[in-house]
Amino acid sequence: MDNPRYSRSSQTRPEGQNHNPPADTLKMKETQSLHGNTPDHRLRRRKRALWLLSLYLPVLVLPWIFTCIMMFRPVMKPSYINQAAKYSMTDIYAMQRWKTATDILHNIASVLAVPIVSALLAYGAVIYTQRRKAGQDLNIQQMFALADRGWTDTLTLWFALRKPSRKQSSPYLWYGALLILLASIQPPLRQLLVQDETITVIACIDQPVVMMNDDVTCKDPSIWQKVVGYDPEPQSLEICPQNTVIQRTRNKIIDVRPLDIQPHLWREVHEHDKFTPEDQAKDTFQFYYDEEMLPDGVLENRHYFVSSLRSGTTTGVLREHAIRMNTSVECVMDHSFPDHCAGDSPFTTNFTSPVLEVAVCGEGNHERSPWKNSRDKQDINERLWMHMKVNADTIHQVATHKTDLPSAKNFTMRCDATSTRGWFELGNYQNEYSYQPVLGVWPSPEAMETNFNDIGTSLEESPWPINEELSDGFTPYKTEDAVDPFSTFDLQTPGPLLSAALALFGNGSFLHSAREATKGQKKQTTMQICQHSLIPFMSYDEFNDRGHEMLKNRCEFVYYLDDDEDTEALYLPELVGGFMQMLDSPLAAKQLLELTAFFANEALLVTTAEAYSKSSREIYTSPGYTILKPQKSIPGLIVITFLICLQVAGLLVLARFIYSAPSWTSMFDAKTLARIGAQLRDQGKELDNVYVSGVVGIGEREELHKPRGAGPPIRKRVRILALGEPGNISTSSACESLC
């Protein structure tokens, strides 16, 4: 065959023959014809579909890849949170720009999805209507459904599904409908399943002191942070003077009430507990000790501790630690008071009179601190003995007025205290603003540098606080300005239980005043104790009612005291006995000693923290910088990734199909459909006839060609494109038509 060309179909009548006219054809010529001389008039592969696919796939896939990355970390950065504050504001702005660019690409993909996929399907529809193999079946109605882009028309799809008699349905129509469905539902599903969330990041300007970035935006690190408190150092706690702590403790226990707000009272948390700052602020003792307001067993799970910082203090995006101390006491009745008070320097005191004997023994060393110079968690145990005995017979002999002292309860009690000191992480953005349990071991210097924002004092060489600090002899306490009537300034503060015993029974206490009163001063001493409110817990009405009643009766009639020697002998014993009756049960003693130990711990921590700012660590807070990021959603990630992969696979299959064979036209435009309609008209076939073939194939016809000159017409066979023709359209047929 010599380079055949497509030409218009004609009804040829060879001489001596009479046959039916051949079908009208859709033909292509190399020379100028009715169809013009354009590239679309030849069998060839169209590059436009490839360009559209190359445009759409990156816009579809890349923003989703960026979105998946930004669910877990920023693009080009290992994590959103760099606790060492190595990110500059330039880095933060870059994170925002990546998010904005990704959103723009998502919006572009959403706008382009249906038009581009539909256009690609239109290119594929031309290939689908061409004959690719023998026996290919496609009627004219199915062809027109594809030409009308029925995959985007709900009515066409409805008729194809519900009215099969109309013969509009075809596999390609439903394949196109599936691709359009994937392209149209993916954007709204992505917005529904993968929503944006705010995340607060830490920048270099949040870090209090240590700078890790030379960016110009990091030059002023003090824009956002502020100091929220001070944390005492272990070596300063070790040398805190005893007299200051004991005096502050005594002042607190004299007028404490159950509903008083305690700013340094923190609720104990366990490893998996999460409290909001509002829940944490259970800052009255009634919350922990009022049994009438709570069901049985609830109080056993309520514990508290003290810190130098106010309860509920948070540090924003910074991760910092603060000291904490807590003491729990358990008391039991015992048979005998020890003859010898154990310890290197135990605390002992007593009150002795003919009618009352009181003895106190605090085992251990009341002149030195029991804590090690370390930030690791420490536990210490202490023991306190209390004894009271009333001589009722002597009282009846000397009493000239009614007294409640004979009804007082004799007891010997042993109280054991367990105290814990350590550091805990304050509430911050990383732990959802819930402070953490006490640390067992202080973090290593490497961990402090990379994971936390604690800073050392100005007196330390290390920029971060270390576990153990060597004392350099510096003391933040001014000894020359101290009022020290008992010469105890040089004594260290002992453990919490011994400190509580010193505040209740030691130098300067009302028991000390009662014991030191001489024979002629007992009435005056009694009046001073009552008038100056020197008796602890008189305003705290949660303890023994009998003890409160005894103290109340004695102090209310203090102005009417007699000067009789025998009567005077009962004044101070009634006060001392009344106070000891507040401790006559293990539960009452436990609560009173725990409260006193709390105030002793508070006085120790706050006094040390506030003594000298350079010897205490500053605790900072900073709000950080809030940015938007895709919310981490594993179901959303799986669903959208599956839909995008399915759509990409479908488009790649479609592209392979489009380029599997050359096409006679780019798509079914108006001009192409007009040619098809003209052919059907010439054939006398109806458009609604479902038996009319809609497959375009290659056929052959004979035509008469008049040669140049005066020679007779010659017959010549030409290759044509026509509906229903049996020849396959393939690469080889395109080559034959163009070579």
XYZ file of C-alpha atoms in Angstrom:
739
model
C 0.000 0.000 0.000
C 1.588 3.261 -1.161
C 1.238 5.846 1.563
C -2.581 5.852 1.636
C -4.333 8.983 2.762
C -7.665 9.575 4.399
C -10.228 11.140 2.057
C -13.887 11.878 2.035
C -16.151 8.882 1.570
C -17.877 8.622 -1.814
C -20.311 6.231 -3.402
C -18.274 4.489 -6.061
C -19.826 2.433 -8.861
C -17.327 0.309 -10.733
C -18.326 -0.230 -14.320
C -20.611 -3.132 -14.885
C -21.538 -3.296 -11.160
C -24.444 -2.007 -9.147
C -24.078 -2.132 -5.337
C -25.262 -0.267 -2.268
C -23.400 2.947 -1.447
C -20.707 2.640 1.258
C -21.023 4.312 4.620
C -20.100 7.969 4.844
C -16.733 8.394 6.472
C -14.818 10.711 8.770
C -11.574 11.151 6.913
C -8.263 12.960 7.147
C -6.204 14.437 4.358
C -2.732 15.814 4.061
C -3.901 18.402 1.574
C -6.363 21.193 2.191
C -9.886 19.911 2.522
C -13.180 20.634 4.174
C -11.601 19.890 7.555
C -8.579 22.100 7.048
C -4.958 21.141 7.333
C -4.406 20.998 11.094
C -2.585 18.457 13.246
C -5.885 17.154 14.635
C -6.659 15.633 11.253
C -4.070 12.896 11.630
C -3.691 9.923 13.938
C -1.268 10.932 16.633
C -0.726 11.062 20.382
C -1.798 14.272 22.072
C 0.638 15.889 24.524
C -1.934 18.112 26.155
C -3.122 15.340 28.475
C 0.446 14.772 29.658
C 0.868 18.469 30.425
C -2.378 18.543 32.405
C -1.376 15.474 34.386
C 2.080 16.930 35.065
C 0.422 20.076 36.395
C -2.205 18.393 38.543
C -0.324 15.544 40.214
C 2.268 17.742 42.021
C -0.460 20.122 43.174
C -2.437 17.132 44.448
C 0.352 15.138 46.097
C 2.945 17.643 47.349
C 0.691 19.679 49.691
C -0.570 16.466 51.264
C 2.999 15.274 51.789
C 3.791 18.607 53.455
C 0.619 18.314 55.536
C 1.603 14.846 56.748
C 5.053 16.135 57.664
C 3.659 19.167 59.476
C 1.377 16.959 61.554
C 4.499 15.763 63.368
C 7.181 18.383 62.749
C 7.842 21.497 60.680
C 9.203 21.199 57.174
C 13.014 21.504 57.320
C 13.054 21.217 61.141
C 13.218 18.110 63.349
C 10.531 19.180 65.817
C 8.131 21.979 66.653
C 9.547 22.159 70.152
C 13.209 22.875 70.681
C 13.374 23.265 74.423
C 16.878 24.689 74.217
C 15.332 27.649 72.359
C 17.565 27.326 69.310
C 14.806 28.490 66.974
C 14.882 32.153 66.026
C 11.830 34.165 65.075
C 13.032 33.804 61.495
C 12.605 30.043 61.880
C 9.142 30.521 63.377
C 8.071 32.762 60.497
C 9.367 30.127 58.054
C 7.093 27.546 59.713
C 4.153 29.859 59.190
C 5.047 30.417 55.541
C 5.211 26.677 54.887
C 1.739 26.287 56.382
C 0.371 29.160 54.304
C 1.933 27.832 51.101
C 0.534 24.368 51.762
C -2.957 25.769 52.297
C -2.714 27.687 49.026
C -1.666 24.539 47.165
C -4.538 22.626 48.745
C -6.963 25.302 47.578
C -5.512 25.259 44.066
C -5.820 21.468 43.958
C -9.422 21.696 45.147
C -10.282 24.156 42.367
C -8.462 22.238 39.626
C -9.453 18.722 40.653
C -12.763 18.202 38.840
C -11.984 20.264 35.681
C -8.607 18.606 35.091
C -9.780 15.079 35.850
C -12.786 15.614 33.603
C -10.534 16.917 30.811
C -8.271 13.879 31.118
C -11.297 11.621 30.980
C -12.405 13.429 27.825
C -9.064 12.621 26.197
C -9.448 9.029 27.294
C -13.009 8.877 25.959
C -11.675 9.361 22.412
C -9.369 6.359 22.848
C -12.195 4.351 24.394
C -14.462 4.949 21.361
C -11.737 3.888 18.914
C -11.529 0.258 17.853
C -8.754 -1.395 19.798
C -9.668 -5.027 19.284
C -12.025 -7.192 17.299
C -15.500 -7.562 18.705
C -15.387 -4.283 20.614
C -18.934 -3.252 21.436
C -20.072 0.337 21.989
C -23.310 1.846 20.723
C -23.900 5.397 19.677
C -25.809 6.230 22.895
C -22.859 5.147 25.022
C -20.572 7.189 22.815
C -22.726 10.309 23.184
C -22.858 9.791 26.994
C -19.069 9.895 27.012
C -18.961 12.822 24.603
C -21.290 14.736 26.936
C -18.928 13.978 29.848
C -21.640 12.054 31.582
C -19.308 11.241 34.467
C -20.006 14.750 35.763
C -23.747 14.677 35.048
C -25.868 13.242 37.836
C -28.862 12.774 35.526
C -26.827 10.789 32.998
C -25.460 8.555 35.736
C -28.948 8.087 37.151
C -30.344 6.968 33.795
C -27.339 4.734 33.213
C -27.941 3.049 36.569
C -31.732 2.933 36.744
C -32.720 2.677 33.071
C -30.469 0.129 31.385
C -32.828 0.030 28.402
C -31.386 3.352 27.273
C -27.994 1.666 26.849
C -25.986 4.666 28.100
C -23.940 2.798 30.656
C -20.385 1.757 29.899
C -17.390 0.728 32.044
C -15.540 3.891 31.073
C -18.481 6.044 32.183
C -18.376 4.522 35.659
C -14.601 4.655 35.771
C -14.823 8.365 35.055
C -17.560 8.806 37.662
C -15.315 7.113 40.245
C -12.382 9.411 39.446
C -14.623 12.480 39.628
C -16.012 11.252 42.945
C -12.501 10.804 44.346
C -11.452 14.239 43.109
C -14.530 15.958 44.527
C -14.788 14.331 47.968
C -11.098 14.396 48.877
C -10.844 18.172 49.656
C -13.887 18.366 51.985
C -12.935 15.098 53.660
C -9.442 16.433 54.236
C -10.812 19.588 55.839
C -13.153 17.499 57.986
C -10.673 14.863 59.128
C -7.487 16.948 59.269
C -8.259 20.244 60.925
C -5.822 22.889 62.026
C -4.745 23.339 65.607
C -2.645 25.886 67.407
C 0.675 24.936 68.899
C 2.852 27.103 71.079
C 6.525 26.977 70.210
C 9.516 28.268 72.122
C 11.850 30.733 70.464
C 15.203 32.149 71.430
C 13.576 35.220 72.953
C 11.729 32.964 75.419
C 14.931 31.586 76.921
C 15.779 33.568 80.070
C 19.546 33.838 79.770
C 21.432 31.231 77.784
C 21.389 32.174 74.085
C 21.840 29.447 71.485
C 21.194 31.411 68.282
C 23.011 34.301 66.610
C 20.010 35.399 64.550
C 19.182 39.095 64.684
C 15.749 38.290 66.136
C 17.439 36.776 69.202
C 19.266 39.910 70.323
C 16.741 40.885 72.991
C 15.889 37.814 75.095
C 13.894 39.721 77.722
C 10.853 40.651 75.671
C 8.447 37.997 76.884
C 9.740 36.379 80.077
C 9.117 37.505 83.602
C 10.125 36.207 87.026
C 7.362 34.371 88.918
C 9.348 33.251 91.948
C 12.621 32.125 93.471
C 13.875 28.632 94.143
C 16.332 28.131 97.043
C 19.597 26.287 96.564
C 20.465 23.145 98.589
C 23.569 24.710 100.165
C 21.557 27.756 101.274
C 18.904 25.518 102.828
C 21.579 23.707 104.785
C 22.759 26.865 106.568
C 19.377 28.548 107.048
C 19.330 29.804 110.680
C 17.069 27.907 113.016
C 15.707 30.824 115.012
C 14.226 32.600 111.973
C 12.442 29.482 110.757
C 11.087 28.575 114.200
C 9.836 32.084 114.892
C 8.030 32.286 111.548
C 6.518 28.872 112.157
C 5.308 29.860 115.608
C 3.692 33.023 114.271
C 1.768 30.979 111.705
C 0.417 28.321 114.076
C -0.848 30.849 116.607
C -3.612 32.248 114.396
C -4.135 29.637 111.653
C -7.723 28.761 110.705
C -9.061 25.866 108.600
C -10.312 28.121 105.800
C -7.267 30.382 105.598
C -5.783 30.564 102.110
C -2.340 28.999 102.144
C -0.519 30.348 99.080
C 2.254 27.738 99.191
C 0.001 24.721 99.722
C 0.113 22.328 96.742
C -1.968 19.237 96.219
C 0.009 16.012 95.849
C -0.221 14.422 92.394
C 0.651 10.996 91.151
C 2.312 9.943 87.915
C -0.781 9.880 85.714
C -2.790 12.638 87.421
C -3.560 15.761 85.436
C -5.010 18.779 87.214
C -5.780 22.145 85.755
C -4.448 25.132 87.715
C -7.954 25.631 89.126
C -8.076 22.055 90.422
C -4.589 22.360 91.832
C -5.493 25.340 93.982
C -6.909 23.356 96.885
C -5.262 25.823 99.178
C -7.055 25.440 102.505
C -6.452 22.810 105.161
C -10.159 22.089 105.376
C -9.936 20.386 101.967
C -7.514 17.847 103.439
C -8.796 17.364 106.988
C -12.553 18.002 107.144
C -14.012 14.495 107.432
C -17.602 15.707 107.749
C -17.597 17.123 104.228
C -16.222 14.005 102.523
C -17.109 10.305 102.246
C -15.157 7.695 104.136
C -11.722 6.963 102.743
C -11.424 10.104 100.635
C -9.127 11.917 103.051
C -6.653 9.049 102.934
C -5.915 9.878 99.287
C -5.543 13.614 99.844
C -2.020 14.770 100.525
C -0.209 18.052 100.129
C 3.244 19.533 99.990
C 4.853 22.954 100.229
C 7.014 24.847 97.772
C 8.698 28.213 97.777
C 6.509 29.161 94.790
C 2.838 29.940 95.026
C 0.428 27.107 94.367
C -0.446 26.638 90.707
C 2.552 28.585 89.388
C 3.104 27.793 85.712
C 5.986 28.668 83.419
C 4.409 28.907 79.955
C 6.580 27.246 77.314
C 9.555 26.995 79.664
C 10.274 23.774 81.538
C 11.590 24.512 85.016
C 11.805 22.839 88.413
C 11.105 23.990 91.937
C 11.803 22.522 95.351
C 9.089 20.815 97.371
C 8.802 19.307 100.840
C 6.110 17.247 102.491
C 5.738 15.589 105.877
C 3.325 12.897 107.000
C 2.929 11.931 110.651
C 1.528 8.814 112.276
C 0.902 8.766 116.033
C 0.152 5.856 118.358
C -0.380 5.509 122.078
C 2.526 3.968 123.972
C 2.926 2.518 127.435
C 5.949 4.415 128.666
C 7.956 7.511 127.975
C 11.651 6.784 127.178
C 14.115 7.252 130.002
C 16.742 8.457 127.556
C 15.999 10.603 124.496
C 17.979 9.117 121.623
C 20.144 11.103 119.250
C 23.300 13.194 119.017
C 21.572 16.321 120.228
C 17.924 15.526 120.939
C 15.343 18.128 121.827
C 13.919 17.681 125.300
C 11.699 19.850 127.429
C 9.184 19.463 130.202
C 6.712 21.201 132.440
C 6.545 20.006 136.000
C 4.220 21.072 138.769
C 2.548 19.330 141.698
C -0.624 18.854 139.637
C 0.711 18.234 136.105
C 3.682 16.606 134.408
C 4.438 17.147 130.726
C 7.498 15.827 128.926
C 8.582 16.059 125.288
C 11.405 14.182 123.549
C 12.465 14.796 119.969
C 15.001 12.184 118.924
C 17.921 13.020 116.657
C 19.852 16.260 116.334
C 17.948 19.509 116.663
C 21.018 21.652 115.866
C 21.848 20.416 112.369
C 20.073 19.912 109.080
C 19.393 16.260 108.179
C 19.302 16.924 104.428
C 22.140 16.227 102.001
C 23.456 18.872 99.638
C 21.685 17.313 96.653
C 18.693 17.862 94.392
C 17.844 14.160 94.307
C 14.799 12.951 96.169
C 15.504 12.387 99.878
C 13.448 10.793 102.640
C 14.121 11.188 106.358
C 12.409 9.687 109.399
C 11.944 11.423 112.761
C 10.362 10.491 116.082
C 8.711 12.581 118.779
C 7.510 11.486 122.207
C 4.870 13.349 124.239
C 3.756 12.545 127.765
C 1.133 14.071 130.048
C 0.093 13.026 133.541
C -2.416 14.774 135.815
C -2.277 14.362 139.622
C -6.001 14.552 140.377
C -5.593 14.036 144.127
C -3.314 17.034 144.461
C -5.696 19.142 142.396
C -8.592 18.369 144.717
C -6.459 19.346 147.690
C -5.366 22.731 146.406
C -8.223 23.800 144.124
C -10.377 26.638 145.426
C -12.298 27.094 142.177
C -13.856 24.871 139.584
C -11.302 23.434 137.175
C -11.470 20.986 134.272
C -7.932 19.763 134.795
C -8.883 16.597 136.766
C -10.901 15.389 133.783
C -7.911 15.701 131.479
C -6.674 12.525 129.865
C -3.293 11.070 130.737
C -1.357 9.740 127.769
C 2.015 8.791 126.361
C 2.226 9.092 122.609
C 4.844 8.240 120.001
C 4.708 10.078 116.680
C 6.771 9.048 113.662
C 7.202 11.404 110.732
C 8.389 10.708 107.212
C 9.520 13.755 105.275
C 10.453 14.018 101.621
C 12.448 16.716 99.887
C 13.036 16.941 96.171
C 12.368 18.942 93.048
C 9.402 18.742 90.701
C 8.614 20.103 87.264
C 6.222 23.032 87.304
C 3.165 23.150 85.089
C 3.966 24.236 81.552
C 2.831 23.892 77.962
C 4.613 20.568 77.498
C 2.844 18.820 80.394
C -0.499 20.526 79.734
C 0.083 22.888 82.665
C -0.066 20.038 85.196
C 2.847 19.987 87.607
C 4.620 16.654 87.885
C 5.476 14.300 90.774
C 8.742 14.657 92.630
C 11.842 13.698 90.654
C 13.734 10.670 91.882
C 17.016 11.815 90.347
C 17.971 15.284 89.163
C 18.483 15.410 85.359
C 21.981 15.223 83.954
C 23.715 18.394 82.680
C 23.097 17.231 79.107
C 19.379 16.815 79.799
C 19.244 20.182 81.542
C 20.822 21.829 78.506
C 18.550 20.276 75.879
C 15.248 19.504 77.626
C 14.789 22.148 80.316
C 15.113 25.886 80.857
C 16.309 26.077 84.466
C 19.114 28.548 84.983
C 21.681 28.644 87.753
C 22.289 31.454 90.187
C 24.650 34.300 89.430
C 27.114 32.747 91.892
C 27.438 29.495 89.929
C 29.846 28.724 87.143
C 27.406 26.445 85.317
C 24.555 28.139 83.422
C 22.283 25.309 84.560
C 21.690 24.071 88.113
C 23.667 20.936 88.882
C 22.813 18.156 91.288
C 25.342 18.818 94.040
C 26.919 22.196 94.693
C 30.052 22.809 96.687
C 29.733 25.391 99.415
C 32.108 28.340 99.062
C 31.482 29.753 102.514
C 29.026 32.352 101.246
C 25.983 32.944 103.425
C 22.978 35.017 102.382
C 21.914 35.601 105.992
C 22.947 38.734 107.887
C 23.932 37.587 111.357
C 24.723 41.041 112.663
C 21.124 42.234 112.171
C 19.437 39.234 113.768
C 17.640 39.385 117.123
C 18.788 36.194 118.813
C 17.838 36.051 122.524
C 18.464 32.288 122.760
C 21.746 32.239 120.743
C 20.360 29.833 118.158
C 21.169 31.819 115.008
C 24.210 29.684 114.271
C 22.175 26.502 114.614
C 20.930 24.911 111.418
C 17.275 24.158 110.877
C 16.515 20.534 111.821
C 14.031 18.190 110.178
C 10.344 19.095 109.880
C 9.141 17.159 112.937
C 11.877 18.519 115.198
C 11.204 22.008 113.836
C 7.527 21.521 114.674
C 8.457 20.414 118.193
C 10.688 23.468 118.642
C 7.879 25.763 117.489
C 5.338 24.122 119.805
C 7.462 23.463 122.878
C 10.868 25.119 122.431
C 12.406 28.464 123.331
C 9.924 31.293 122.976
C 6.876 29.027 123.061
C 4.120 29.429 125.604
C 5.255 26.154 127.228
C 8.712 27.664 127.649
C 7.178 30.765 129.251
C 5.061 28.641 131.583
C 8.024 26.531 132.593
C 10.294 29.511 133.257
C 7.729 31.444 135.306
C 8.849 31.869 138.899
C 6.658 31.381 141.875
C 5.438 34.949 142.024
C 5.034 35.387 138.275
C 2.567 32.617 137.467
C -0.501 34.846 137.465
C 1.249 37.509 135.394
C 2.611 34.898 132.975
C -0.866 33.388 132.589
C -2.317 36.805 131.778
C 0.434 37.516 129.221
C -0.057 34.163 127.498
C -3.800 34.726 127.182
C -3.713 38.418 126.352
C -0.970 38.077 123.723
C -2.528 34.954 122.172
C 0.588 32.832 122.525
C -1.210 29.466 122.539
C -0.978 27.661 119.163
C -4.081 26.594 117.249
C -6.526 28.427 119.491
C -8.357 29.572 116.352
C -8.244 26.134 114.752
C -11.343 24.408 116.105
C -10.794 21.030 114.479
C -9.053 19.409 117.439
C -10.107 18.156 120.865
C -13.081 20.145 122.159
C -12.126 19.482 125.774
C -8.731 21.115 125.310
C -10.247 24.175 123.647
C -12.835 24.424 126.396
C -10.208 24.302 129.140
C -8.123 27.012 127.474
C -11.161 29.146 126.760
C -12.430 28.965 130.347
C -9.073 29.886 131.806
C -8.332 32.807 129.455
C -11.854 34.282 129.617
C -11.518 34.749 133.391
C -7.906 35.843 133.368
C -8.814 39.250 134.861
C -10.502 37.603 137.845
C -7.607 35.415 138.914
C -6.974 35.222 142.649
C -3.620 35.828 144.221
C -4.036 32.863 146.510
C -0.885 30.735 146.377
C -2.718 27.428 146.031
C -5.037 28.767 143.360
C -2.134 30.353 141.481
C -0.515 26.936 141.286
C -3.293 25.821 138.908
C -3.179 28.711 136.439
C -0.317 27.626 134.216
C -1.018 23.871 134.550
C -4.537 24.545 133.297
C -3.132 26.295 130.204
C -0.493 23.655 129.568
C -2.905 20.819 130.271
C -5.554 22.369 128.038
C -3.116 22.603 125.154
C -1.880 19.042 125.680
C -5.480 17.850 125.590
C -5.570 19.096 121.995
C -3.025 16.325 121.358
C -4.591 13.554 123.421
C -5.703 11.420 120.451
C -3.464 10.022 117.697
C -5.580 11.631 114.975
C -5.536 15.070 116.610
C -1.798 14.854 117.242
C -1.191 13.744 113.659
C -3.058 16.727 112.199
C -1.555 19.294 114.564
C 1.994 18.072 113.968
C 1.486 17.856 110.188
C 0.215 21.431 110.102
C 3.126 22.653 112.197
C 5.596 20.739 110.027
C 4.010 22.293 106.938
C 4.580 25.795 108.276
C 8.131 24.863 109.307
C 8.869 23.628 105.783
C 7.261 26.731 104.315
C 9.297 29.019 106.544
C 12.513 27.205 105.630
C 11.915 27.370 101.865
C 10.520 30.896 101.678
C 13.080 32.355 104.079
C 15.942 30.840 102.107
C 14.502 31.843 98.726
C 13.926 35.450 99.757
C 17.073 35.972 101.820
C 19.292 37.043 98.929
C 18.249 36.989 95.290
C 21.705 36.066 93.994
C 21.744 32.884 96.064
C 18.366 31.703 94.736
C 17.387 30.646 91.248
C 14.956 32.837 89.384
C 11.929 30.991 87.984
C 10.677 32.493 84.725
C 7.533 32.209 82.674
C 7.137 32.997 78.991
C 4.053 32.646 76.747
C 5.900 31.423 73.644
C 4.688 31.976 70.102
C 1.493 30.414 68.734
C 1.362 29.037 65.198
C -1.068 26.897 63.209
C -0.296 23.325 62.222
C -2.331 20.381 60.904
C -3.782 18.398 63.758
C -2.280 14.951 64.118
C -5.056 12.576 63.118
C -4.097 8.993 62.321
C -7.570 8.109 60.924
C -7.512 11.239 58.767
C -3.976 10.525 57.600
C -4.916 6.961 56.594
C -8.181 7.883 54.859
C -6.887 10.871 52.890
C -3.660 9.101 51.939
C -5.698 6.157 50.670
C -7.998 8.424 48.640
C -5.103 10.365 47.118
C -3.203 7.182 46.288
C -6.347 5.735 44.728
C -6.865 8.894 42.687
C -3.224 9.018 41.570
C -3.327 5.346 40.587
C -6.536 5.930 38.648
C -5.060 8.918 36.829
C -1.866 7.043 35.961
C -3.913 4.159 34.579
C -5.940 6.690 32.611
C -2.779 8.338 31.281
C -1.388 4.992 30.197
C -4.679 4.270 28.475
C -4.658 7.653 26.710
C -1.177 7.048 25.328
C -1.771 3.394 24.483
C -2.847 4.362 20.956
C -2.953 7.444 18.727
C -6.240 9.277 18.463
C -8.033 10.779 15.495
C -9.129 13.825 17.518
C -8.177 15.370 20.826
C -11.658 15.254 22.342
C -15.315 15.254 21.426
C -15.752 18.934 20.744
C -18.559 20.501 18.726
C -16.736 20.117 15.408
C -16.058 16.431 16.013
C -19.646 15.729 17.007
C -20.860 17.595 13.919
C -18.829 15.278 11.711
C -20.255 12.249 13.505
C -23.767 13.617 13.141
C -23.231 14.265 9.444
C -22.108 10.692 8.924
C -25.164 9.316 10.710
C -27.390 11.575 8.634
C -25.840 10.382 5.386
C -26.285 6.795 6.550
C -29.906 7.486 7.378
C -29.495 6.339 10.972
C -31.207 7.793 14.034
C -29.249 9.157 16.964
C -31.403 7.226 19.443
C -30.866 3.892 17.740
C -28.984 1.788 20.271
C -27.952 -0.654 17.561
C -25.821 1.888 15.751
C -22.149 1.322 16.465
C -20.293 4.046 18.305
C -16.832 2.610 17.671
C -14.555 4.491 15.287
C -12.441 2.133 13.228
C -10.314 2.027 10.087
C -11.798 0.835 6.825
C -10.956 0.874 3.112
C -12.815 2.284 0.110
C -12.188 2.552 -3.627
C -12.231 5.965 -5.221
C -11.879 7.190 -8.753
C -9.046 9.640 -9.143
C -8.661 11.684 -12.286
C -5.006 11.793 -13.193
C -3.269 14.865 -14.476
C -3.529 15.298 -18.163
C -6.079 13.633 -20.413
C -5.793 10.104 -19.075
C -8.848 8.100 -17.931
C -9.837 7.979 -14.175
C -8.122 5.302 -12.143
C -9.353 3.349 -9.157
C -7.463 3.686 -5.923
C -8.057 2.190 -2.478
C -7.935 4.653 0.415
C -7.990 4.145 4.197
C -10.837 5.852 6.010
C -12.051 6.470 9.587
C -15.696 5.659 10.100
C -18.167 4.425 12.680
C -18.419 0.668 12.716
C -15.349 -0.014 10.575
C -13.497 -3.225 11.540
C -9.894 -1.994 11.508
C -8.100 -1.344 14.801
C -6.558 2.052 15.470
C -3.058 1.468 16.775
C 0.478 2.760 16.522
C 1.089 0.725 13.386
C -2.039 2.061 11.699
C -0.999 5.607 12.526
C 2.411 4.979 10.991
C 0.856 3.540 7.865
C -1.387 6.592 7.504
C 1.421 9.078 8.036
C 4.455 7.464 6.434
